[in-house]
């Protein structure tokens, strides 16, 4: 194993950045930075049929959005490239040919139909399906006969019989596998493309990867990769398998589960902050000492250690994510939050696509009014609805407020003040309400509640003076007159 700490995240461009993959990247990044090592991104694109247009770009874009930086990859280069698997085929060919030459791998001419029939027969007998090894020891004559039929061979690795492979997992401790239930596995498909387990072992060795931190769904791949390392005479890296991420129902997070937003792109679209997502994801299967949950990236790099990786499934707690993102939004620059929130108001048709200077200032003030309440920037649409309604819907409690005997006096006095106001801002509105208090003798709830309900339809809300100022003088006059008329 190399002296330098070198870890990697190796996405397939078959989809967008999922929360589980983002965690793998983030933990590798934190581990590398904590140890003063290197973080590498390698694109594993050999499953050509499943690759999607823009998948590679999307992965990198949202890793950068999260605040993750890398030392080597397709975009920054490095001395161990290429960093895209389909550009490394010549490297793989050297090593699979070596295995063939030494009899540690062989050509298999079985058709898919033959393999499927074999699997069905084994299952009917109650056996674990595995390749029987029927083409393990073909003669040259048999091999040539298959090729004369037009059959194309895959290459299978010759699995040692009744061998136990053991590795000390960074997270889970000692793990052992026996080869009794393992069939010879394919290392090169019929199209000449190496399979995952072969390519990843070759890549990790040639790129001098020292530690492989990945999800526990890869545990079953590890013995196959250890066999490749052994056959090629290489020392394997250290492996660590992180526990699954489960939903609040404690079932494995499924991409089909629509109760949890699972792609980083979606969180960006909703107006979550990358530093909140970084903080949240870092706590999915890793825990610092103490009870604190709010950490900057710099703090996480400083305190991240592999011995704090959890042995229990990580629960995706949507309430914790909401709490964290709200914390970061509350403490963010209002202009930054406005820039995230205003497009949502525009998409909802609440604001014009192009804002003039006055409209921009008003929109920024509106977002600032609700900033402390936002879980995501997109929440502004629902929270600010009262500013865009032509009519008010009164909550039941609000209707009771307007039924009080003193309400008409308070609203009429306030209407007169508003109609005569020469300036209209929060500070001046506070002065006007104070004057209404003196004139009518109403104070506290008897003063503020009728005004709030008449103008917003709600008994609770944001700062009343700021709300009134944002509603604007004309709309305030209109709503007051409507409520006085209906009283």
Short mmCIF file of C-alpha atoms in Angstrom, two decimals:
data_model
loop_
_atom_site.label_atom_id
_atom_site.label_comp_id
_atom_site.label_asym_id
_atom_site.label_seq_id
_atom_site.Cartn_x
_atom_site.Cartn_y
_atom_site.Cartn_z
CA UNK A 1 0.00 0.00 0.00
CA UNK A 2 1.23 3.49 -0.86
CA UNK A 3 2.57 5.69 1.93
CA UNK A 4 0.44 8.62 0.79
CA UNK A 5 -3.26 8.62 1.63
CA UNK A 6 -5.10 8.44 -1.70
CA UNK A 7 -8.86 7.91 -1.83
CA UNK A 8 -11.33 8.07 -4.67
CA UNK A 9 -14.96 8.56 -5.57
CA UNK A 10 -15.82 6.68 -8.74
CA UNK A 11 -19.27 7.55 -10.08
CA UNK A 12 -20.94 5.99 -13.09
CA UNK A 13 -22.55 8.55 -15.41
CA UNK A 14 -25.77 6.52 -15.37
CA UNK A 15 -27.71 9.09 -13.37
CA UNK A 16 -27.57 12.26 -11.34
CA UNK A 17 -25.83 12.70 -7.99
CA UNK A 18 -27.83 10.74 -5.42
CA UNK A 19 -27.66 11.45 -1.70
CA UNK A 20 -25.93 8.10 -1.07
CA UNK A 21 -23.25 8.72 -3.68
CA UNK A 22 -22.80 12.27 -2.42
CA UNK A 23 -22.12 10.84 1.05
CA UNK A 24 -19.50 8.46 -0.37
CA UNK A 25 -17.76 11.36 -2.12
CA UNK A 26 -18.00 13.60 0.93
CA UNK A 27 -16.60 11.03 3.38
CA UNK A 28 -13.69 10.27 1.05
CA UNK A 29 -13.06 14.00 0.65
CA UNK A 30 -13.11 14.60 4.41
CA UNK A 31 -10.84 11.62 5.05
CA UNK A 32 -8.29 12.78 2.46
CA UNK A 33 -8.27 16.37 3.70
CA UNK A 34 -8.04 15.34 7.34
CA UNK A 35 -5.02 13.14 6.56
CA UNK A 36 -3.36 15.57 4.17
CA UNK A 37 -3.90 13.11 1.34
CA UNK A 38 -5.31 13.21 -2.18
CA UNK A 39 -8.93 12.91 -3.30
CA UNK A 40 -9.43 11.52 -6.80
CA UNK A 41 -12.54 11.31 -8.97
CA UNK A 42 -12.58 8.51 -11.52
CA UNK A 43 -15.44 8.12 -13.98
CA UNK A 44 -16.55 4.50 -14.27
CA UNK A 45 -18.36 4.63 -17.61
CA UNK A 46 -17.95 1.08 -18.89
CA UNK A 47 -21.69 0.33 -18.59
CA UNK A 48 -22.15 2.19 -21.85
CA UNK A 49 -25.81 1.22 -22.39
CA UNK A 50 -26.87 2.78 -19.07
CA UNK A 51 -24.84 6.00 -19.35
CA UNK A 52 -27.05 9.06 -19.74
CA UNK A 53 -26.36 12.27 -21.61
CA UNK A 54 -24.97 14.86 -19.21
CA UNK A 55 -24.56 12.33 -16.39
CA UNK A 56 -20.84 12.92 -16.02
CA UNK A 57 -21.18 16.72 -16.08
CA UNK A 58 -24.06 16.59 -13.60
CA UNK A 59 -22.06 14.50 -11.12
CA UNK A 60 -19.14 16.93 -11.17
CA UNK A 61 -21.34 20.03 -11.14
CA UNK A 62 -23.19 19.03 -7.98
CA UNK A 63 -20.08 17.79 -6.18
CA UNK A 64 -18.67 21.28 -6.75
CA UNK A 65 -21.98 22.78 -5.64
CA UNK A 66 -21.63 20.90 -2.35
CA UNK A 67 -18.18 22.40 -1.88
CA UNK A 68 -16.17 19.25 -2.65
CA UNK A 69 -12.90 19.76 -4.51
CA UNK A 70 -10.63 17.09 -5.98
CA UNK A 71 -6.95 16.76 -6.75
CA UNK A 72 -7.09 14.53 -9.84
CA UNK A 73 -9.84 13.79 -12.37
CA UNK A 74 -10.92 14.19 -15.98
CA UNK A 75 -11.06 17.97 -15.67
CA UNK A 76 -7.86 18.66 -13.70
CA UNK A 77 -5.66 15.81 -14.91
CA UNK A 78 -3.04 14.05 -12.80
CA UNK A 79 -0.17 11.62 -13.21
CA UNK A 80 -2.31 8.45 -12.96
CA UNK A 81 -4.77 9.13 -15.79
CA UNK A 82 -6.73 8.70 -17.88
CA UNK A 83 -9.48 9.18 -15.30
CA UNK A 84 -12.29 7.84 -17.47
CA UNK A 85 -12.49 4.03 -17.68
CA UNK A 86 -13.38 3.82 -21.37
CA UNK A 87 -10.06 5.55 -22.04
CA UNK A 88 -8.15 2.90 -20.05
CA UNK A 89 -9.03 -0.20 -22.09
CA UNK A 90 -5.42 -0.78 -23.21
CA UNK A 91 -4.32 -0.83 -19.57
CA UNK A 92 -6.93 -3.44 -18.66
CA UNK A 93 -6.06 -5.57 -21.70
CA UNK A 94 -2.47 -5.99 -20.54
CA UNK A 95 -3.62 -7.43 -17.22
CA UNK A 96 -6.43 -9.67 -18.42
CA UNK A 97 -4.06 -11.12 -21.02
CA UNK A 98 -1.57 -11.79 -18.22
CA UNK A 99 -4.24 -13.74 -16.32
CA UNK A 100 -5.15 -15.69 -19.47
CA UNK A 101 -1.50 -16.49 -20.17
CA UNK A 102 -1.01 -17.86 -16.65
CA UNK A 103 -4.23 -19.89 -16.65
CA UNK A 104 -5.82 -17.75 -13.96
CA UNK A 105 -8.57 -16.72 -16.35
CA UNK A 106 -10.15 -18.44 -19.35
CA UNK A 107 -12.48 -17.84 -22.28
CA UNK A 108 -16.11 -18.87 -21.81
CA UNK A 109 -18.32 -19.35 -24.88
CA UNK A 110 -21.61 -20.01 -23.07
CA UNK A 111 -24.62 -18.21 -24.53
CA UNK A 112 -27.05 -16.22 -22.38
CA UNK A 113 -29.67 -18.90 -23.00
CA UNK A 114 -27.35 -21.64 -21.73
CA UNK A 115 -26.43 -19.64 -18.65
CA UNK A 116 -30.08 -18.87 -17.88
CA UNK A 117 -31.03 -22.54 -18.22
CA UNK A 118 -28.20 -23.46 -15.85
CA UNK A 119 -29.42 -20.87 -13.29
CA UNK A 120 -33.00 -22.17 -13.46
CA UNK A 121 -31.90 -25.78 -12.96
CA UNK A 122 -29.82 -24.82 -9.91
CA UNK A 123 -32.67 -22.84 -8.38
CA UNK A 124 -35.08 -25.74 -8.99
CA UNK A 125 -32.69 -27.92 -6.95
CA UNK A 126 -32.63 -25.31 -4.19
CA UNK A 127 -29.03 -24.33 -4.91
CA UNK A 128 -27.50 -20.87 -4.97
CA UNK A 129 -27.17 -19.92 -8.67
CA UNK A 130 -23.56 -19.77 -9.83
CA UNK A 131 -21.60 -20.53 -12.93
CA UNK A 132 -20.79 -24.25 -13.02
CA UNK A 133 -17.42 -23.89 -14.72
CA UNK A 134 -18.48 -25.89 -17.77
CA UNK A 135 -15.99 -24.05 -20.03
CA UNK A 136 -13.21 -23.97 -17.44
CA UNK A 137 -11.02 -26.48 -19.19
CA UNK A 138 -11.90 -26.42 -22.87
CA UNK A 139 -9.51 -28.06 -25.27
CA UNK A 140 -8.12 -26.06 -28.16
CA UNK A 141 -10.32 -28.12 -30.46
CA UNK A 142 -13.48 -27.25 -28.49
CA UNK A 143 -12.53 -23.58 -28.37
CA UNK A 144 -12.00 -23.43 -32.14
CA UNK A 145 -15.31 -25.23 -32.73
CA UNK A 146 -17.21 -22.63 -30.67
CA UNK A 147 -15.52 -19.84 -32.58
CA UNK A 148 -16.39 -21.52 -35.87
CA UNK A 149 -20.03 -21.38 -34.76
CA UNK A 150 -19.60 -17.62 -34.44
CA UNK A 151 -19.68 -17.62 -30.66
CA UNK A 152 -17.96 -14.69 -28.95
CA UNK A 153 -16.21 -15.42 -25.66
CA UNK A 154 -16.30 -13.59 -22.38
CA UNK A 155 -13.34 -13.96 -20.03
CA UNK A 156 -13.90 -15.51 -16.61
CA UNK A 157 -11.66 -15.47 -13.59
CA UNK A 158 -10.75 -18.90 -12.24
CA UNK A 159 -11.95 -18.72 -8.62
CA UNK A 160 -9.75 -20.73 -6.22
CA UNK A 161 -11.67 -23.67 -4.76
CA UNK A 162 -12.63 -23.68 -1.07
CA UNK A 163 -10.53 -20.65 -0.18
CA UNK A 164 -11.39 -18.16 2.56
CA UNK A 165 -10.69 -14.51 1.92
CA UNK A 166 -10.55 -12.25 4.97
CA UNK A 167 -10.12 -8.51 5.25
CA UNK A 168 -10.16 -6.09 8.17
CA UNK A 169 -12.90 -3.62 7.32
CA UNK A 170 -12.29 -0.09 8.63
CA UNK A 171 -15.93 0.15 9.72
CA UNK A 172 -17.12 -3.40 10.35
CA UNK A 173 -14.00 -5.21 11.51
CA UNK A 174 -13.05 -8.70 10.30
CA UNK A 175 -15.07 -10.01 7.34
CA UNK A 176 -14.55 -13.43 5.73
CA UNK A 177 -15.85 -15.08 2.57
CA UNK A 178 -15.43 -18.65 1.41
CA UNK A 179 -15.32 -19.38 -2.32
CA UNK A 180 -17.50 -22.54 -2.05
CA UNK A 181 -20.61 -20.67 -3.17
CA UNK A 182 -18.80 -18.56 -5.78
CA UNK A 183 -18.72 -19.38 -9.43
CA UNK A 184 -16.03 -18.21 -11.80
CA UNK A 185 -17.00 -14.62 -12.53
CA UNK A 186 -16.75 -12.63 -15.75
CA UNK A 187 -13.92 -10.09 -15.85
CA UNK A 188 -14.31 -9.12 -19.53
CA UNK A 189 -17.67 -9.04 -21.30
CA UNK A 190 -18.21 -10.30 -24.84
CA UNK A 191 -17.93 -6.76 -26.16
CA UNK A 192 -14.39 -6.47 -24.80
CA UNK A 193 -15.33 -4.16 -21.95
CA UNK A 194 -14.05 -5.15 -18.49
CA UNK A 195 -16.57 -5.72 -15.72
CA UNK A 196 -16.72 -3.60 -12.60
CA UNK A 197 -14.78 -5.89 -10.27
CA UNK A 198 -11.85 -6.31 -12.63
CA UNK A 199 -11.60 -2.70 -13.79
CA UNK A 200 -11.92 -1.25 -10.29
CA UNK A 201 -9.17 -3.47 -8.90
CA UNK A 202 -6.80 -2.58 -11.74
CA UNK A 203 -7.64 1.13 -11.47
CA UNK A 204 -7.26 1.30 -7.71
CA UNK A 205 -3.85 -0.37 -7.89
CA UNK A 206 -2.52 1.67 -10.81
CA UNK A 207 -3.80 4.90 -9.26
CA UNK A 208 -2.16 3.96 -5.94
CA UNK A 209 -5.43 4.16 -4.00
CA UNK A 210 -4.62 3.49 -0.35
CA UNK A 211 -8.13 3.35 1.16
CA UNK A 212 -11.47 2.43 -0.42
CA UNK A 213 -14.40 3.93 1.49
CA UNK A 214 -17.74 2.97 -0.03
CA UNK A 215 -21.25 1.77 0.76
CA UNK A 216 -21.83 -1.62 2.37
CA UNK A 217 -23.63 -2.83 -0.74
CA UNK A 218 -20.10 -3.31 -2.14
CA UNK A 219 -19.02 -5.77 0.57
CA UNK A 220 -19.84 -8.76 -1.63
CA UNK A 221 -17.61 -7.32 -4.37
CA UNK A 222 -14.59 -7.16 -2.09
CA UNK A 223 -13.56 -10.87 -2.18
CA UNK A 224 -13.64 -10.85 -5.97
CA UNK A 225 -11.42 -7.79 -6.00
CA UNK A 226 -9.08 -9.41 -3.46
CA UNK A 227 -8.77 -12.39 -5.80
CA UNK A 228 -7.77 -10.08 -8.65
CA UNK A 229 -5.18 -8.39 -6.46
CA UNK A 230 -3.77 -11.74 -5.37
CA UNK A 231 -3.66 -13.13 -8.90
CA UNK A 232 -1.80 -10.08 -10.19
CA UNK A 233 0.59 -10.06 -7.21
CA UNK A 234 -0.59 -6.73 -5.88
CA UNK A 235 -1.19 -5.49 -2.33
CA UNK A 236 -4.83 -4.44 -1.91
CA UNK A 237 -5.94 -1.14 -0.38
CA UNK A 238 -7.67 -0.97 2.99
CA UNK A 239 -11.44 -1.28 2.69
CA UNK A 240 -14.15 0.44 4.69
CA UNK A 241 -17.85 -0.10 4.03
CA UNK A 242 -20.28 2.52 5.28
CA UNK A 243 -23.70 1.46 6.49
CA UNK A 244 -26.82 1.92 4.42
CA UNK A 245 -28.89 5.09 4.51
CA UNK A 246 -32.44 4.27 5.56
CA UNK A 247 -35.61 6.30 5.62
CA UNK A 248 -37.47 7.21 8.78
CA UNK A 249 -39.34 3.92 8.38
CA UNK A 250 -35.89 2.26 8.75
CA UNK A 251 -36.14 0.70 5.28
CA UNK A 252 -33.32 1.11 2.79
CA UNK A 253 -33.59 4.41 0.95
CA UNK A 254 -34.99 3.52 -2.45
CA UNK A 255 -34.74 5.82 -5.44
CA UNK A 256 -38.42 5.02 -6.04
CA UNK A 257 -39.40 6.33 -2.59
CA UNK A 258 -40.90 9.74 -3.31
CA UNK A 259 -41.34 10.63 0.38
CA UNK A 260 -37.67 11.67 0.49
CA UNK A 261 -35.98 14.01 -1.97
CA UNK A 262 -32.90 12.05 -2.96
CA UNK A 263 -30.94 13.93 -5.61
CA UNK A 264 -28.62 16.85 -4.89
CA UNK A 265 -29.86 18.66 -7.99
CA UNK A 266 -33.36 18.72 -6.50
CA UNK A 267 -32.14 20.31 -3.28
CA UNK A 268 -30.35 22.97 -5.29
CA UNK A 269 -33.53 23.59 -7.26
CA UNK A 270 -35.58 24.02 -4.08
CA UNK A 271 -33.16 26.55 -2.66
CA UNK A 272 -31.27 24.53 -0.07
CA UNK A 273 -27.84 25.88 0.82
CA UNK A 274 -24.82 23.75 -0.12
CA UNK A 275 -23.15 24.27 3.26
CA UNK A 276 -26.29 22.95 4.98
CA UNK A 277 -26.34 19.90 2.72
CA UNK A 278 -22.62 19.32 3.33
CA UNK A 279 -23.20 19.53 7.09
CA UNK A 280 -26.25 17.22 6.96
CA UNK A 281 -24.68 14.58 4.73
CA UNK A 282 -21.57 14.48 6.91
CA UNK A 283 -23.79 13.26 9.78
CA UNK A 284 -25.31 10.39 7.77
CA UNK A 285 -23.37 7.50 9.24
CA UNK A 286 -20.65 9.46 11.00
CA UNK A 287 -20.85 11.25 14.33
CA UNK A 288 -18.52 13.70 16.03
CA UNK A 289 -17.91 13.65 19.75
CA UNK A 290 -20.49 15.61 21.75
CA UNK A 291 -23.98 16.77 20.87
CA UNK A 292 -23.20 19.61 18.45
CA UNK A 293 -24.72 19.31 14.95
CA UNK A 294 -23.69 22.56 13.26
CA UNK A 295 -20.25 22.35 11.66
CA UNK A 296 -18.47 24.29 8.97
CA UNK A 297 -16.59 22.40 6.27
CA UNK A 298 -13.28 23.44 7.86
CA UNK A 299 -14.39 22.07 11.25
CA UNK A 300 -15.53 18.80 9.71
CA UNK A 301 -12.20 18.35 7.93
CA UNK A 302 -10.41 18.92 11.22
CA UNK A 303 -12.45 16.45 13.29
CA UNK A 304 -13.32 13.73 10.75
CA UNK A 305 -11.92 10.32 11.69
CA UNK A 306 -12.85 6.90 10.33
CA UNK A 307 -13.25 5.41 13.82
CA UNK A 308 -16.40 7.53 14.27
CA UNK A 309 -18.10 5.93 11.24
CA UNK A 310 -21.29 4.28 12.43
CA UNK A 311 -21.88 0.52 12.44
CA UNK A 312 -25.66 1.10 12.40
CA UNK A 313 -27.76 2.27 9.43
CA UNK A 314 -27.87 6.04 8.95
CA UNK A 315 -31.39 7.44 9.23
CA UNK A 316 -32.27 10.17 6.74
CA UNK A 317 -33.96 12.55 9.18
CA UNK A 318 -35.93 15.10 7.16
CA UNK A 319 -36.62 17.17 10.27
CA UNK A 320 -32.90 17.45 11.01
CA UNK A 321 -32.23 18.54 7.43
CA UNK A 322 -34.99 21.16 7.69
CA UNK A 323 -33.53 22.41 10.97
CA UNK A 324 -30.00 22.63 9.56
CA UNK A 325 -31.00 24.38 6.36
CA UNK A 326 -33.19 26.84 8.25
CA UNK A 327 -30.22 27.59 10.53
CA UNK A 328 -27.96 28.34 7.58
CA UNK A 329 -30.62 30.42 5.81
CA UNK A 330 -31.30 32.50 8.94
CA UNK A 331 -27.62 33.31 9.22
CA UNK A 332 -27.00 33.97 5.53
CA UNK A 333 -26.66 37.32 3.74
CA UNK A 334 -30.24 38.48 2.93
CA UNK A 335 -29.23 39.34 -0.62
CA UNK A 336 -28.02 35.77 -1.17
CA UNK A 337 -31.32 34.35 0.08
CA UNK A 338 -33.28 36.83 -2.02
CA UNK A 339 -31.34 35.71 -5.10
CA UNK A 340 -32.41 32.11 -4.37
CA UNK A 341 -36.01 32.88 -3.46
CA UNK A 342 -37.07 35.48 -6.04
CA UNK A 343 -36.88 33.05 -9.00
CA UNK A 344 -39.44 30.85 -7.22
CA UNK A 345 -41.84 33.80 -6.98
CA UNK A 346 -41.24 34.47 -10.67
CA UNK A 347 -41.85 30.83 -11.62
CA UNK A 348 -45.09 30.92 -9.62
CA UNK A 349 -46.23 33.97 -11.60
CA UNK A 350 -46.11 36.20 -8.52
CA UNK A 351 -43.44 38.48 -9.95
CA UNK A 352 -42.57 39.50 -13.53
CA UNK A 353 -39.68 37.70 -15.23
CA UNK A 354 -37.75 40.96 -15.41
CA UNK A 355 -37.74 43.22 -12.34
CA UNK A 356 -37.09 46.94 -12.40
CA UNK A 357 -35.13 48.54 -9.57
CA UNK A 358 -38.19 49.27 -7.45
CA UNK A 359 -39.64 45.78 -7.92
CA UNK A 360 -36.29 44.20 -7.07
CA UNK A 361 -36.01 46.20 -3.85
CA UNK A 362 -39.58 45.26 -2.87
CA UNK A 363 -38.97 41.57 -3.59
CA UNK A 364 -35.76 41.58 -1.54
CA UNK A 365 -37.60 43.17 1.39
CA UNK A 366 -40.34 40.54 1.09
CA UNK A 367 -37.85 37.68 1.23
CA UNK A 368 -36.02 39.32 4.16
CA UNK A 369 -39.33 39.50 6.05
CA UNK A 370 -39.67 35.69 5.88
CA UNK A 371 -35.99 34.71 5.92
CA UNK A 372 -36.10 33.35 9.49
CA UNK A 373 -38.97 31.04 8.57
CA UNK A 374 -37.57 29.57 5.37
CA UNK A 375 -36.63 25.90 5.38
CA UNK A 376 -35.79 26.26 1.70
CA UNK A 377 -35.89 29.29 -0.58
CA UNK A 378 -38.88 27.83 -2.44
CA UNK A 379 -40.98 28.17 0.76
CA UNK A 380 -41.29 31.88 0.02
CA UNK A 381 -44.12 31.16 -2.44
CA UNK A 382 -46.44 29.71 0.19
CA UNK A 383 -45.38 31.95 3.04
CA UNK A 384 -45.91 35.23 1.15
CA UNK A 385 -49.23 34.38 -0.44
CA UNK A 386 -51.11 37.13 1.42
CA UNK A 387 -49.16 39.77 -0.56
CA UNK A 388 -50.48 38.48 -3.87
CA UNK A 389 -54.14 37.75 -3.12
CA UNK A 390 -56.89 40.06 -4.29
CA UNK A 391 -59.19 38.80 -1.54
CA UNK A 392 -58.46 37.55 1.95
CA UNK A 393 -59.55 34.24 3.37
CA UNK A 394 -60.01 34.59 7.10
CA UNK A 395 -58.94 31.79 9.41
CA UNK A 396 -61.70 30.82 11.90
CA UNK A 397 -59.80 32.44 14.76
CA UNK A 398 -59.28 35.57 12.66
CA UNK A 399 -63.00 35.91 11.95
CA UNK A 400 -63.68 35.90 15.70
CA UNK A 401 -61.19 38.75 16.17
CA UNK A 402 -63.07 40.96 13.71
CA UNK A 403 -66.34 40.27 15.51
CA UNK A 404 -65.19 42.21 18.61
CA UNK A 405 -67.12 45.44 19.37
CA UNK A 406 -64.04 47.71 19.37
CA UNK A 407 -62.80 46.60 15.91
CA UNK A 408 -64.67 49.16 13.75
CA UNK A 409 -63.32 52.03 15.87
CA UNK A 410 -59.71 50.79 15.61
CA UNK A 411 -59.88 50.08 11.87
CA UNK A 412 -61.57 53.39 11.05
CA UNK A 413 -59.00 55.36 13.05
CA UNK A 414 -56.15 53.46 11.39
CA UNK A 415 -57.67 53.98 7.93
CA UNK A 416 -57.77 57.72 8.53
CA UNK A 417 -54.11 57.71 9.54
CA UNK A 418 -53.08 55.68 6.49
CA UNK A 419 -55.06 57.86 4.07
CA UNK A 420 -53.38 60.94 5.47
CA UNK A 421 -49.87 59.49 5.59
CA UNK A 422 -47.28 61.41 3.58
CA UNK A 423 -44.69 58.66 3.96
CA UNK A 424 -45.17 54.91 4.05
CA UNK A 425 -42.50 52.82 5.73
CA UNK A 426 -42.30 50.52 8.74
CA UNK A 427 -40.99 53.18 11.11
CA UNK A 428 -43.74 55.67 10.25
CA UNK A 429 -46.44 52.99 10.42
CA UNK A 430 -45.34 52.23 13.99
CA UNK A 431 -45.90 55.92 14.80
CA UNK A 432 -49.39 55.85 13.23
CA UNK A 433 -50.43 52.77 15.22
CA UNK A 434 -49.23 54.48 18.40
CA UNK A 435 -51.44 57.46 17.52
CA UNK A 436 -54.45 55.15 17.04
CA UNK A 437 -53.78 53.72 20.48
CA UNK A 438 -53.92 57.21 22.03
CA UNK A 439 -57.07 58.21 20.14
CA UNK A 440 -59.09 55.02 20.73
CA UNK A 441 -57.74 53.87 24.08
CA UNK A 442 -57.20 50.38 22.67
CA UNK A 443 -53.84 48.78 23.18
CA UNK A 444 -52.11 45.39 23.01
CA UNK A 445 -54.15 42.68 21.32
CA UNK A 446 -57.22 44.88 21.06
CA UNK A 447 -55.15 47.27 18.91
CA UNK A 448 -52.75 45.12 16.92
CA UNK A 449 -54.86 42.03 16.29
CA UNK A 450 -57.72 43.72 14.37
CA UNK A 451 -55.21 45.54 12.17
CA UNK A 452 -53.25 42.34 11.44
CA UNK A 453 -56.36 40.29 10.69
CA UNK A 454 -57.95 42.98 8.52
CA UNK A 455 -54.80 43.24 6.40
CA UNK A 456 -53.50 39.65 6.33
CA UNK A 457 -56.38 37.37 7.29
CA UNK A 458 -54.12 35.82 9.91
CA UNK A 459 -53.80 36.12 13.68
CA UNK A 460 -50.05 35.48 13.60
CA UNK A 461 -47.34 36.54 11.20
CA UNK A 462 -44.17 38.45 10.63
CA UNK A 463 -43.40 41.95 11.92
CA UNK A 464 -46.64 43.91 11.53
CA UNK A 465 -45.11 47.25 10.61
CA UNK A 466 -42.88 45.71 7.93
CA UNK A 467 -45.80 43.66 6.60
CA UNK A 468 -47.99 46.75 6.26
CA UNK A 469 -45.21 48.69 4.53
CA UNK A 470 -44.73 45.88 1.99
CA UNK A 471 -48.47 45.63 1.31
CA UNK A 472 -48.33 49.23 0.13
CA UNK A 473 -50.53 52.20 0.94
CA UNK A 474 -53.20 51.59 -1.71
CA UNK A 475 -53.69 47.93 -0.88
CA UNK A 476 -53.83 48.66 2.86
CA UNK A 477 -56.50 51.32 2.30
CA UNK A 478 -58.46 48.93 0.08
CA UNK A 479 -58.38 46.08 2.62
CA UNK A 480 -59.26 48.30 5.56
CA UNK A 481 -62.27 49.74 3.70
CA UNK A 482 -63.40 46.24 2.74
CA UNK A 483 -63.30 45.03 6.35
CA UNK A 484 -65.00 48.15 7.72
CA UNK A 485 -67.74 47.82 5.12
CA UNK A 486 -68.29 44.17 5.94
CA UNK A 487 -68.26 44.70 9.71
#
